[in-house]
Amino acid sequence: MKSKFQLVYEELANQIQKGEWRPEELLPSELELVKTYQASRETIRKALKLLSERGYIQKIQGKGSVVLDRSKIDFPFSGVSSFKELSERMNMKVETDVVAFDEVIPDLDLQDKLQLTSEQHALRIKRVRKVDGERVILDKDDLVSAVVPGLTAKISQNSIYEYLEKELGLIISFAKKEIVVEEPTVEDRALLDLDSFTNVVVVRGRTYLDDARIFQYTESRHRPDKFRFVNFARREQL
């Protein structure tokens, strides 16, 4: 059974998604929401906190809760998160199609990327991500086969990281990433709904376990209108 604050959160989130509250508008005050939902102030604060964490509002001291523009999805560039985790956090309606799942003998380029020998194998997985019914992300993953025994296309459709952590007991530690803008490839045009877009945003990265072993090389190709890549930076104190 859902708690009261979750029910309040869901109703307000649905209202924002439907456009009942527009970007830059203020939500009703905490006191007004207390009366509307017949709830305690603590319940309303928890609901607003969840709305803030999931990118629906920004709380501004002395002003209230301002509705944010969600026409673009904030993708954290510095974190190590699965697509499933991000979509749940942002309350996005998403689907994943696994369009390729193959074991491959690595060529010299892949040997270098995954620090493999020519005798070791890799899994090559391609997944198309749909957001609100549109194909907007192509994720291309190469994984060290020996690190991910039992991984299947069905598991990949759900979450590779969840399988590694919960089923295999591995600890995913850190990633090194780069972000570039490129012209769409023939594959991009075939698998994504690019229409007239002439660029894709590409995030490439290597992901490591807690023992510093690399296990994944990823190339994530995004339609540019749907996402903005965000990072948190703190100035060092001199």
PDB file of N, CA and C in Angstrom, residues 9-96:
ATOM      1  N   TYR A   9       2.405  12.923  -4.354  1.00  0.00           N
ATOM      2  CA  TYR A   9       3.447  13.092  -5.369  1.00  0.00           C
ATOM      3  C   TYR A   9       2.941  12.664  -6.752  1.00  0.00           C
ATOM      4  N   GLU A  10       2.339  11.495  -6.834  1.00  0.00           N
ATOM      5  CA  GLU A  10       1.885  10.962  -8.123  1.00  0.00           C
ATOM      6  C   GLU A  10       0.824  11.851  -8.757  1.00  0.00           C
ATOM      7  N   GLU A  11      -0.094  12.371  -7.937  1.00  0.00           N
ATOM      8  CA  GLU A  11      -1.141  13.226  -8.497  1.00  0.00           C
ATOM      9  C   GLU A  11      -0.556  14.533  -9.021  1.00  0.00           C
ATOM     10  N   LEU A  12       0.361  15.139  -8.275  1.00  0.00           N
ATOM     11  CA  LEU A  12       0.977  16.386  -8.728  1.00  0.00           C
ATOM     12  C   LEU A  12       1.860  16.138  -9.960  1.00  0.00           C
ATOM     13  N   ALA A  13       2.592  15.030  -9.973  1.00  0.00           N
ATOM     14  CA  ALA A  13       3.440  14.694 -11.120  1.00  0.00           C
ATOM     15  C   ALA A  13       2.588  14.504 -12.369  1.00  0.00           C
ATOM     16  N   ASN A  14       1.458  13.824 -12.225  1.00  0.00           N
ATOM     17  CA  ASN A  14       0.553  13.623 -13.362  1.00  0.00           C
ATOM     18  C   ASN A  14      -0.003  14.940 -13.871  1.00  0.00           C
ATOM     19  N   GLN A  15      -0.327  15.842 -12.954  1.00  0.00           N
ATOM     20  CA  GLN A  15      -0.844  17.151 -13.358  1.00  0.00           C
ATOM     21  C   GLN A  15       0.209  17.925 -14.154  1.00  0.00           C
ATOM     22  N   ILE A  16       1.476  17.845 -13.717  1.00  0.00           N
ATOM     23  CA  ILE A  16       2.553  18.538 -14.431  1.00  0.00           C
ATOM     24  C   ILE A  16       2.766  17.911 -15.804  1.00  0.00           C
ATOM     25  N   GLN A  17       2.740  16.577 -15.863  1.00  0.00           N
ATOM     26  CA  GLN A  17       2.925  15.884 -17.136  1.00  0.00           C
ATOM     27  C   GLN A  17       1.821  16.240 -18.132  1.00  0.00           C
ATOM     28  N   LYS A  18       0.613  16.428 -17.648  1.00  0.00           N
ATOM     29  CA  LYS A  18      -0.517  16.756 -18.519  1.00  0.00           C
ATOM     30  C   LYS A  18      -0.572  18.238 -18.882  1.00  0.00           C
ATOM     31  N   GLY A  19       0.310  19.050 -18.293  1.00  0.00           N
ATOM     32  CA  GLY A  19       0.344  20.462 -18.621  1.00  0.00           C
ATOM     33  C   GLY A  19      -0.591  21.317 -17.794  1.00  0.00           C
ATOM     34  N   GLU A  20      -1.161  20.734 -16.720  1.00  0.00           N
ATOM     35  CA  GLU A  20      -2.031  21.540 -15.852  1.00  0.00           C
ATOM     36  C   GLU A  20      -1.224  22.593 -15.096  1.00  0.00           C
ATOM     37  N   TRP A  21       0.051  22.294 -14.867  1.00  0.00           N
ATOM     38  CA  TRP A  21       0.980  23.268 -14.299  1.00  0.00           C
ATOM     39  C   TRP A  21       2.079  23.471 -15.320  1.00  0.00           C
ATOM     40  N   ARG A  22       2.257  24.679 -15.813  1.00  0.00           N
ATOM     41  CA  ARG A  22       3.198  24.972 -16.884  1.00  0.00           C
ATOM     42  C   ARG A  22       4.579  25.309 -16.320  1.00  0.00           C
ATOM     43  N   PRO A  23       5.646  25.142 -17.130  1.00  0.00           N
ATOM     44  CA  PRO A  23       6.979  25.546 -16.690  1.00  0.00           C
ATOM     45  C   PRO A  23       7.010  26.990 -16.222  1.00  0.00           C
ATOM     46  N   GLU A  24       7.696  27.208 -15.103  1.00  0.00           N
ATOM     47  CA  GLU A  24       7.884  28.508 -14.453  1.00  0.00           C
ATOM     48  C   GLU A  24       6.672  28.958 -13.645  1.00  0.00           C
ATOM     49  N   GLU A  25       5.585  28.188 -13.659  1.00  0.00           N
ATOM     50  CA  GLU A  25       4.462  28.492 -12.764  1.00  0.00           C
ATOM     51  C   GLU A  25       4.783  27.994 -11.355  1.00  0.00           C
ATOM     52  N   LEU A  26       4.124  28.598 -10.390  1.00  0.00           N
ATOM     53  CA  LEU A  26       4.286  28.184  -9.000  1.00  0.00           C
ATOM     54  C   LEU A  26       3.194  27.188  -8.627  1.00  0.00           C
ATOM     55  N   LEU A  27       3.590  26.127  -7.943  1.00  0.00           N
ATOM     56  CA  LEU A  27       2.591  25.242  -7.361  1.00  0.00           C
ATOM     57  C   LEU A  27       1.922  25.964  -6.189  1.00  0.00           C
ATOM     58  N   PRO A  28       0.752  25.506  -5.752  1.00  0.00           N
ATOM     59  CA  PRO A  28       0.152  26.082  -4.550  1.00  0.00           C
ATOM     60  C   PRO A  28       1.114  25.974  -3.368  1.00  0.00           C
ATOM     61  N   SER A  29       0.941  26.824  -2.404  1.00  0.00           N
ATOM     62  CA  SER A  29       1.804  26.808  -1.221  1.00  0.00           C
ATOM     63  C   SER A  29       1.601  25.514  -0.427  1.00  0.00           C
ATOM     64  N   GLU A  30       2.526  25.251   0.487  1.00  0.00           N
ATOM     65  CA  GLU A  30       2.407  24.056   1.331  1.00  0.00           C
ATOM     66  C   GLU A  30       1.083  24.064   2.093  1.00  0.00           C
ATOM     67  N   LEU A  31       0.695  25.231   2.609  1.00  0.00           N
ATOM     68  CA  LEU A  31      -0.544  25.326   3.373  1.00  0.00           C
ATOM     69  C   LEU A  31      -1.757  25.015   2.498  1.00  0.00           C
ATOM     70  N   GLU A  32      -1.745  25.528   1.262  1.00  0.00           N
ATOM     71  CA  GLU A  32      -2.846  25.252   0.334  1.00  0.00           C
ATOM     72  C   GLU A  32      -2.913  23.764  -0.007  1.00  0.00           C
ATOM     73  N   LEU A  33      -1.748  23.130  -0.183  1.00  0.00           N
ATOM     74  CA  LEU A  33      -1.718  21.704  -0.497  1.00  0.00           C
ATOM     75  C   LEU A  33      -2.168  20.865   0.696  1.00  0.00           C
ATOM     76  N   VAL A  34      -1.836  21.325   1.892  1.00  0.00           N
ATOM     77  CA  VAL A  34      -2.318  20.642   3.111  1.00  0.00           C
ATOM     78  C   VAL A  34      -3.843  20.596   3.120  1.00  0.00           C
ATOM     79  N   LYS A  35      -4.461  21.718   2.772  1.00  0.00           N
ATOM     80  CA  LYS A  35      -5.932  21.782   2.754  1.00  0.00           C
ATOM     81  C   LYS A  35      -6.504  20.956   1.609  1.00  0.00           C
ATOM     82  N   THR A  36      -5.873  21.039   0.426  1.00  0.00           N
ATOM     83  CA  THR A  36      -6.379  20.326  -0.753  1.00  0.00           C
ATOM     84  C   THR A  36      -6.369  18.824  -0.536  1.00  0.00           C
ATOM     85  N   TYR A  37      -5.280  18.304   0.025  1.00  0.00           N
ATOM     86  CA  TYR A  37      -5.111  16.856   0.150  1.00  0.00           C
ATOM     87  C   TYR A  37      -5.439  16.322   1.545  1.00  0.00           C
ATOM     88  N   GLN A  38      -5.878  17.233   2.428  1.00  0.00           N
ATOM     89  CA  GLN A  38      -6.214  16.803   3.784  1.00  0.00           C
ATOM     90  C   GLN A  38      -5.079  15.978   4.375  1.00  0.00           C
ATOM     91  N   ALA A  39      -3.883  16.554   4.305  1.00  0.00           N
ATOM     92  CA  ALA A  39      -2.679  15.845   4.742  1.00  0.00           C
ATOM     93  C   ALA A  39      -1.882  16.735   5.680  1.00  0.00           C
ATOM     94  N   SER A  40      -0.937  16.118   6.378  1.00  0.00           N
ATOM     95  CA  SER A  40      -0.085  16.889   7.278  1.00  0.00           C
ATOM     96  C   SER A  40       0.949  17.675   6.481  1.00  0.00           C
ATOM     97  N   ARG A  41       1.519  18.677   7.108  1.00  0.00           N
ATOM     98  CA  ARG A  41       2.542  19.478   6.427  1.00  0.00           C
ATOM     99  C   ARG A  41       3.762  18.624   6.097  1.00  0.00           C
ATOM    100  N   GLU A  42       4.092  17.680   6.990  1.00  0.00           N
ATOM    101  CA  GLU A  42       5.227  16.787   6.753  1.00  0.00           C
ATOM    102  C   GLU A  42       5.000  15.916   5.517  1.00  0.00           C
ATOM    103  N   THR A  43       3.764  15.448   5.337  1.00  0.00           N
ATOM    104  CA  THR A  43       3.421  14.642   4.156  1.00  0.00           C
ATOM    105  C   THR A  43       3.604  15.453   2.884  1.00  0.00           C
ATOM    106  N   ILE A  44       3.142  16.690   2.883  1.00  0.00           N
ATOM    107  CA  ILE A  44       3.272  17.562   1.712  1.00  0.00           C
ATOM    108  C   ILE A  44       4.743  17.847   1.432  1.00  0.00           C
ATOM    109  N   ARG A  45       5.525  18.078   2.468  1.00  0.00           N
ATOM    110  CA  ARG A  45       6.950  18.347   2.268  1.00  0.00           C
ATOM    111  C   ARG A  45       7.669  17.143   1.655  1.00  0.00           C
ATOM    112  N   LYS A  46       7.296  15.942   2.083  1.00  0.00           N
ATOM    113  CA  LYS A  46       7.896  14.735   1.505  1.00  0.00           C
ATOM    114  C   LYS A  46       7.532  14.593   0.028  1.00  0.00           C
ATOM    115  N   ALA A  47       6.274  14.905  -0.304  1.00  0.00           N
ATOM    116  CA  ALA A  47       5.831  14.825  -1.697  1.00  0.00           C
ATOM    117  C   ALA A  47       6.574  15.843  -2.552  1.00  0.00           C
ATOM    118  N   LEU A  48       6.735  17.067  -2.043  1.00  0.00           N
ATOM    119  CA  LEU A  48       7.445  18.107  -2.790  1.00  0.00           C
ATOM    120  C   LEU A  48       8.923  17.769  -2.931  1.00  0.00           C
ATOM    121  N   LYS A  49       9.498  17.157  -1.908  1.00  0.00           N
ATOM    122  CA  LYS A  49      10.909  16.748  -1.973  1.00  0.00           C
ATOM    123  C   LYS A  49      11.104  15.726  -3.093  1.00  0.00           C
ATOM    124  N   LEU A  50      10.168  14.781  -3.212  1.00  0.00           N
ATOM    125  CA  LEU A  50      10.253  13.768  -4.254  1.00  0.00           C
ATOM    126  C   LEU A  50      10.075  14.394  -5.641  1.00  0.00           C
ATOM    127  N   LEU A  51       9.172  15.353  -5.761  1.00  0.00           N
ATOM    128  CA  LEU A  51       8.996  16.076  -7.024  1.00  0.00           C
ATOM    129  C   LEU A  51      10.288  16.799  -7.411  1.00  0.00           C
ATOM    130  N   SER A  52      10.960  17.377  -6.438  1.00  0.00           N
ATOM    131  CA  SER A  52      12.209  18.076  -6.691  1.00  0.00           C
ATOM    132  C   SER A  52      13.306  17.114  -7.117  1.00  0.00           C
ATOM    133  N   GLU A  53      13.412  15.977  -6.417  1.00  0.00           N
ATOM    134  CA  GLU A  53      14.447  14.985  -6.721  1.00  0.00           C
ATOM    135  C   GLU A  53      14.275  14.408  -8.119  1.00  0.00           C
ATOM    136  N   ARG A  54      13.034  14.353  -8.593  1.00  0.00           N
ATOM    137  CA  ARG A  54      12.771  13.738  -9.897  1.00  0.00           C
ATOM    138  C   ARG A  54      12.586  14.761 -11.021  1.00  0.00           C
ATOM    139  N   GLY A  55      12.991  15.992 -10.730  1.00  0.00           N
ATOM    140  CA  GLY A  55      13.093  16.979 -11.792  1.00  0.00           C
ATOM    141  C   GLY A  55      11.815  17.677 -12.196  1.00  0.00           C
ATOM    142  N   TYR A  56      10.779  17.623 -11.347  1.00  0.00           N
ATOM    143  CA  TYR A  56       9.521  18.277 -11.690  1.00  0.00           C
ATOM    144  C   TYR A  56       9.481  19.723 -11.216  1.00  0.00           C
ATOM    145  N   ILE A  57      10.098  20.005 -10.082  1.00  0.00           N
ATOM    146  CA  ILE A  57      10.030  21.349  -9.510  1.00  0.00           C
ATOM    147  C   ILE A  57      11.391  21.762  -8.962  1.00  0.00           C
ATOM    148  N   GLN A  58      11.538  23.068  -8.734  1.00  0.00           N
ATOM    149  CA  GLN A  58      12.687  23.616  -8.033  1.00  0.00           C
ATOM    150  C   GLN A  58      12.144  24.459  -6.886  1.00  0.00           C
ATOM    151  N   LYS A  59      12.538  24.132  -5.666  1.00  0.00           N
ATOM    152  CA  LYS A  59      12.072  24.904  -4.521  1.00  0.00           C
ATOM    153  C   LYS A  59      12.978  26.119  -4.344  1.00  0.00           C
ATOM    154  N   ILE A  60      12.372  27.295  -4.336  1.00  0.00           N
ATOM    155  CA  ILE A  60      13.116  28.546  -4.201  1.00  0.00           C
ATOM    156  C   ILE A  60      12.664  29.240  -2.922  1.00  0.00           C
ATOM    157  N   GLN A  61      13.630  29.489  -2.061  1.00  0.00           N
ATOM    158  CA  GLN A  61      13.308  30.087  -0.762  1.00  0.00           C
ATOM    159  C   GLN A  61      12.643  31.444  -0.941  1.00  0.00           C
ATOM    160  N   GLY A  62      11.546  31.637  -0.241  1.00  0.00           N
ATOM    161  CA  GLY A  62      10.822  32.892  -0.293  1.00  0.00           C
ATOM    162  C   GLY A  62       9.883  33.020  -1.471  1.00  0.00           C
ATOM    163  N   LYS A  63       9.912  32.015  -2.371  1.00  0.00           N
ATOM    164  CA  LYS A  63       9.061  32.092  -3.549  1.00  0.00           C
ATOM    165  C   LYS A  63       8.109  30.899  -3.630  1.00  0.00           C
ATOM    166  N   GLY A  64       8.633  29.697  -3.400  1.00  0.00           N
ATOM    167  CA  GLY A  64       7.799  28.499  -3.448  1.00  0.00           C
ATOM    168  C   GLY A  64       8.357  27.453  -4.389  1.00  0.00           C
ATOM    169  N   SER A  65       7.493  26.588  -4.906  1.00  0.00           N
ATOM    170  CA  SER A  65       7.888  25.479  -5.777  1.00  0.00           C
ATOM    171  C   SER A  65       7.599  25.844  -7.229  1.00  0.00           C
ATOM    172  N   VAL A  66       8.658  26.038  -8.007  1.00  0.00           N
ATOM    173  CA  VAL A  66       8.530  26.440  -9.404  1.00  0.00           C
ATOM    174  C   VAL A  66       8.572  25.196 -10.283  1.00  0.00           C
ATOM    175  N   VAL A  67       7.613  25.082 -11.197  1.00  0.00           N
ATOM    176  CA  VAL A  67       7.559  23.942 -12.113  1.00  0.00           C
ATOM    177  C   VAL A  67       8.663  24.090 -13.154  1.00  0.00           C
ATOM    178  N   LEU A  68       9.416  22.984 -13.389  1.00  0.00           N
ATOM    179  CA  LEU A  68      10.521  22.991 -14.336  1.00  0.00           C
ATOM    180  C   LEU A  68      10.078  22.529 -15.717  1.00  0.00           C
ATOM    181  N   ASP A  69      10.813  22.953 -16.711  1.00  0.00           N
ATOM    182  CA  ASP A  69      10.577  22.532 -18.092  1.00  0.00           C
ATOM    183  C   ASP A  69      11.143  21.132 -18.274  1.00  0.00           C
ATOM    184  N   ARG A  70      10.271  20.152 -18.533  1.00  0.00           N
ATOM    185  CA  ARG A  70      10.707  18.763 -18.700  1.00  0.00           C
ATOM    186  C   ARG A  70      10.680  18.321 -20.166  1.00  0.00           C
ATOM    187  N   SER A  71      10.658  19.277 -21.087  1.00  0.00           N
ATOM    188  CA  SER A  71      10.681  18.902 -22.500  1.00  0.00           C
ATOM    189  C   SER A  71      12.006  18.257 -22.857  1.00  0.00           C
ATOM    190  N   LYS A  72      13.054  18.567 -22.084  1.00  0.00           N
ATOM    191  CA  LYS A  72      14.319  17.849 -22.200  1.00  0.00           C
ATOM    192  C   LYS A  72      14.573  17.096 -20.906  1.00  0.00           C
ATOM    193  N   ILE A  73      15.186  15.932 -21.044  1.00  0.00           N
ATOM    194  CA  ILE A  73      15.434  15.062 -19.905  1.00  0.00           C
ATOM    195  C   ILE A  73      16.863  15.271 -19.427  1.00  0.00           C
ATOM    196  N   ASP A  74      17.034  15.547 -18.144  1.00  0.00           N
ATOM    197  CA  ASP A  74      18.366  15.728 -17.585  1.00  0.00           C
ATOM    198  C   ASP A  74      19.062  14.382 -17.459  1.00  0.00           C
ATOM    199  N   PHE A  75      20.194  14.239 -18.160  1.00  0.00           N
ATOM    200  CA  PHE A  75      20.995  13.033 -18.079  1.00  0.00           C
ATOM    201  C   PHE A  75      22.262  13.365 -17.303  1.00  0.00           C
ATOM    202  N   PRO A  76      22.442  12.808 -16.101  1.00  0.00           N
ATOM    203  CA  PRO A  76      23.669  13.093 -15.345  1.00  0.00           C
ATOM    204  C   PRO A  76      24.880  12.502 -16.056  1.00  0.00           C
ATOM    205  N   PHE A  77      25.826  13.354 -16.374  1.00  0.00           N
ATOM    206  CA  PHE A  77      26.985  12.921 -17.143  1.00  0.00           C
ATOM    207  C   PHE A  77      28.045  12.288 -16.255  1.00  0.00           C
ATOM    208  N   SER A  78      28.127  12.695 -15.004  1.00  0.00           N
ATOM    209  CA  SER A  78      29.224  12.253 -14.143  1.00  0.00           C
ATOM    210  C   SER A  78      28.919  10.971 -13.379  1.00  0.00           C
ATOM    211  N   GLY A  79      27.660  10.583 -13.269  1.00  0.00           N
ATOM    212  CA  GLY A  79      27.322   9.417 -12.461  1.00  0.00           C
ATOM    213  C   GLY A  79      27.476   8.107 -13.219  1.00  0.00           C
ATOM    214  N   VAL A  80      27.336   7.000 -12.486  1.00  0.00           N
ATOM    215  CA  VAL A  80      27.338   5.662 -13.075  1.00  0.00           C
ATOM    216  C   VAL A  80      25.991   5.039 -12.752  1.00  0.00           C
ATOM    217  N   SER A  81      25.039   5.199 -13.658  1.00  0.00           N
ATOM    218  CA  SER A  81      23.678   4.711 -13.445  1.00  0.00           C
ATOM    219  C   SER A  81      23.216   3.932 -14.658  1.00  0.00           C
ATOM    220  N   SER A  82      22.349   2.957 -14.424  1.00  0.00           N
ATOM    221  CA  SER A  82      21.747   2.249 -15.549  1.00  0.00           C
ATOM    222  C   SER A  82      20.614   3.091 -16.121  1.00  0.00           C
ATOM    223  N   PHE A  83      20.231   2.790 -17.352  1.00  0.00           N
ATOM    224  CA  PHE A  83      19.115   3.511 -17.966  1.00  0.00           C
ATOM    225  C   PHE A  83      17.835   3.266 -17.178  1.00  0.00           C
ATOM    226  N   LYS A  84      17.668   2.052 -16.658  1.00  0.00           N
ATOM    227  CA  LYS A  84      16.482   1.742 -15.863  1.00  0.00           C
ATOM    228  C   LYS A  84      16.417   2.617 -14.622  1.00  0.00           C
ATOM    229  N   GLU A  85      17.553   2.788 -13.946  1.00  0.00           N
ATOM    230  CA  GLU A  85      17.587   3.625 -12.747  1.00  0.00           C
ATOM    231  C   GLU A  85      17.250   5.074 -13.080  1.00  0.00           C
ATOM    232  N   LEU A  86      17.816   5.579 -14.175  1.00  0.00           N
ATOM    233  CA  LEU A  86      17.538   6.958 -14.577  1.00  0.00           C
ATOM    234  C   LEU A  86      16.073   7.164 -14.928  1.00  0.00           C
ATOM    235  N   SER A  87      15.506   6.204 -15.670  1.00  0.00           N
ATOM    236  CA  SER A  87      14.118   6.357 -16.092  1.00  0.00           C
ATOM    237  C   SER A  87      13.167   6.314 -14.912  1.00  0.00           C
ATOM    238  N   GLU A  88      13.471   5.466 -13.920  1.00  0.00           N
ATOM    239  CA  GLU A  88      12.623   5.399 -12.725  1.00  0.00           C
ATOM    240  C   GLU A  88      12.750   6.677 -11.908  1.00  0.00           C
ATOM    241  N   ARG A  89      13.967   7.188 -11.812  1.00  0.00           N
ATOM    242  CA  ARG A  89      14.206   8.412 -11.044  1.00  0.00           C
ATOM    243  C   ARG A  89      13.484   9.604 -11.672  1.00  0.00           C
ATOM    244  N   MET A  90      13.455   9.637 -13.020  1.00  0.00           N
ATOM    245  CA  MET A  90      12.841  10.746 -13.728  1.00  0.00           C
ATOM    246  C   MET A  90      11.385  10.485 -14.066  1.00  0.00           C
ATOM    247  N   ASN A  91      10.883   9.321 -13.682  1.00  0.00           N
ATOM    248  CA  ASN A  91       9.484   8.954 -13.937  1.00  0.00           C
ATOM    249  C   ASN A  91       9.152   9.035 -15.425  1.00  0.00           C
ATOM    250  N   MET A  92      10.066   8.496 -16.273  1.00  0.00           N
ATOM    251  CA  MET A  92       9.873   8.525 -17.711  1.00  0.00           C
ATOM    252  C   MET A  92       9.153   7.257 -18.172  1.00  0.00           C
ATOM    253  N   LYS A  93       8.334   7.400 -19.208  1.00  0.00           N
ATOM    254  CA  LYS A  93       7.705   6.254 -19.842  1.00  0.00           C
ATOM    255  C   LYS A  93       8.659   5.751 -20.924  1.00  0.00           C
ATOM    256  N   VAL A  94       9.296   4.597 -20.683  1.00  0.00           N
ATOM    257  CA  VAL A  94      10.347   4.127 -21.585  1.00  0.00           C
ATOM    258  C   VAL A  94      10.133   2.668 -21.964  1.00  0.00           C
ATOM    259  N   GLU A  95      10.713   2.299 -23.089  1.00  0.00           N
ATOM    260  CA  GLU A  95      10.759   0.913 -23.543  1.00  0.00           C
ATOM    261  C   GLU A  95      12.156   0.637 -24.066  1.00  0.00           C
ATOM    262  N   THR A  96      12.587  -0.619 -23.965  1.00  0.00           N
ATOM    263  CA  THR A  96      13.893  -1.018 -24.485  1.00  0.00           C
ATOM    264  C   THR A  96      13.727  -2.189 -25.440  1.00  0.00           C
TER     265      THR A  96
END
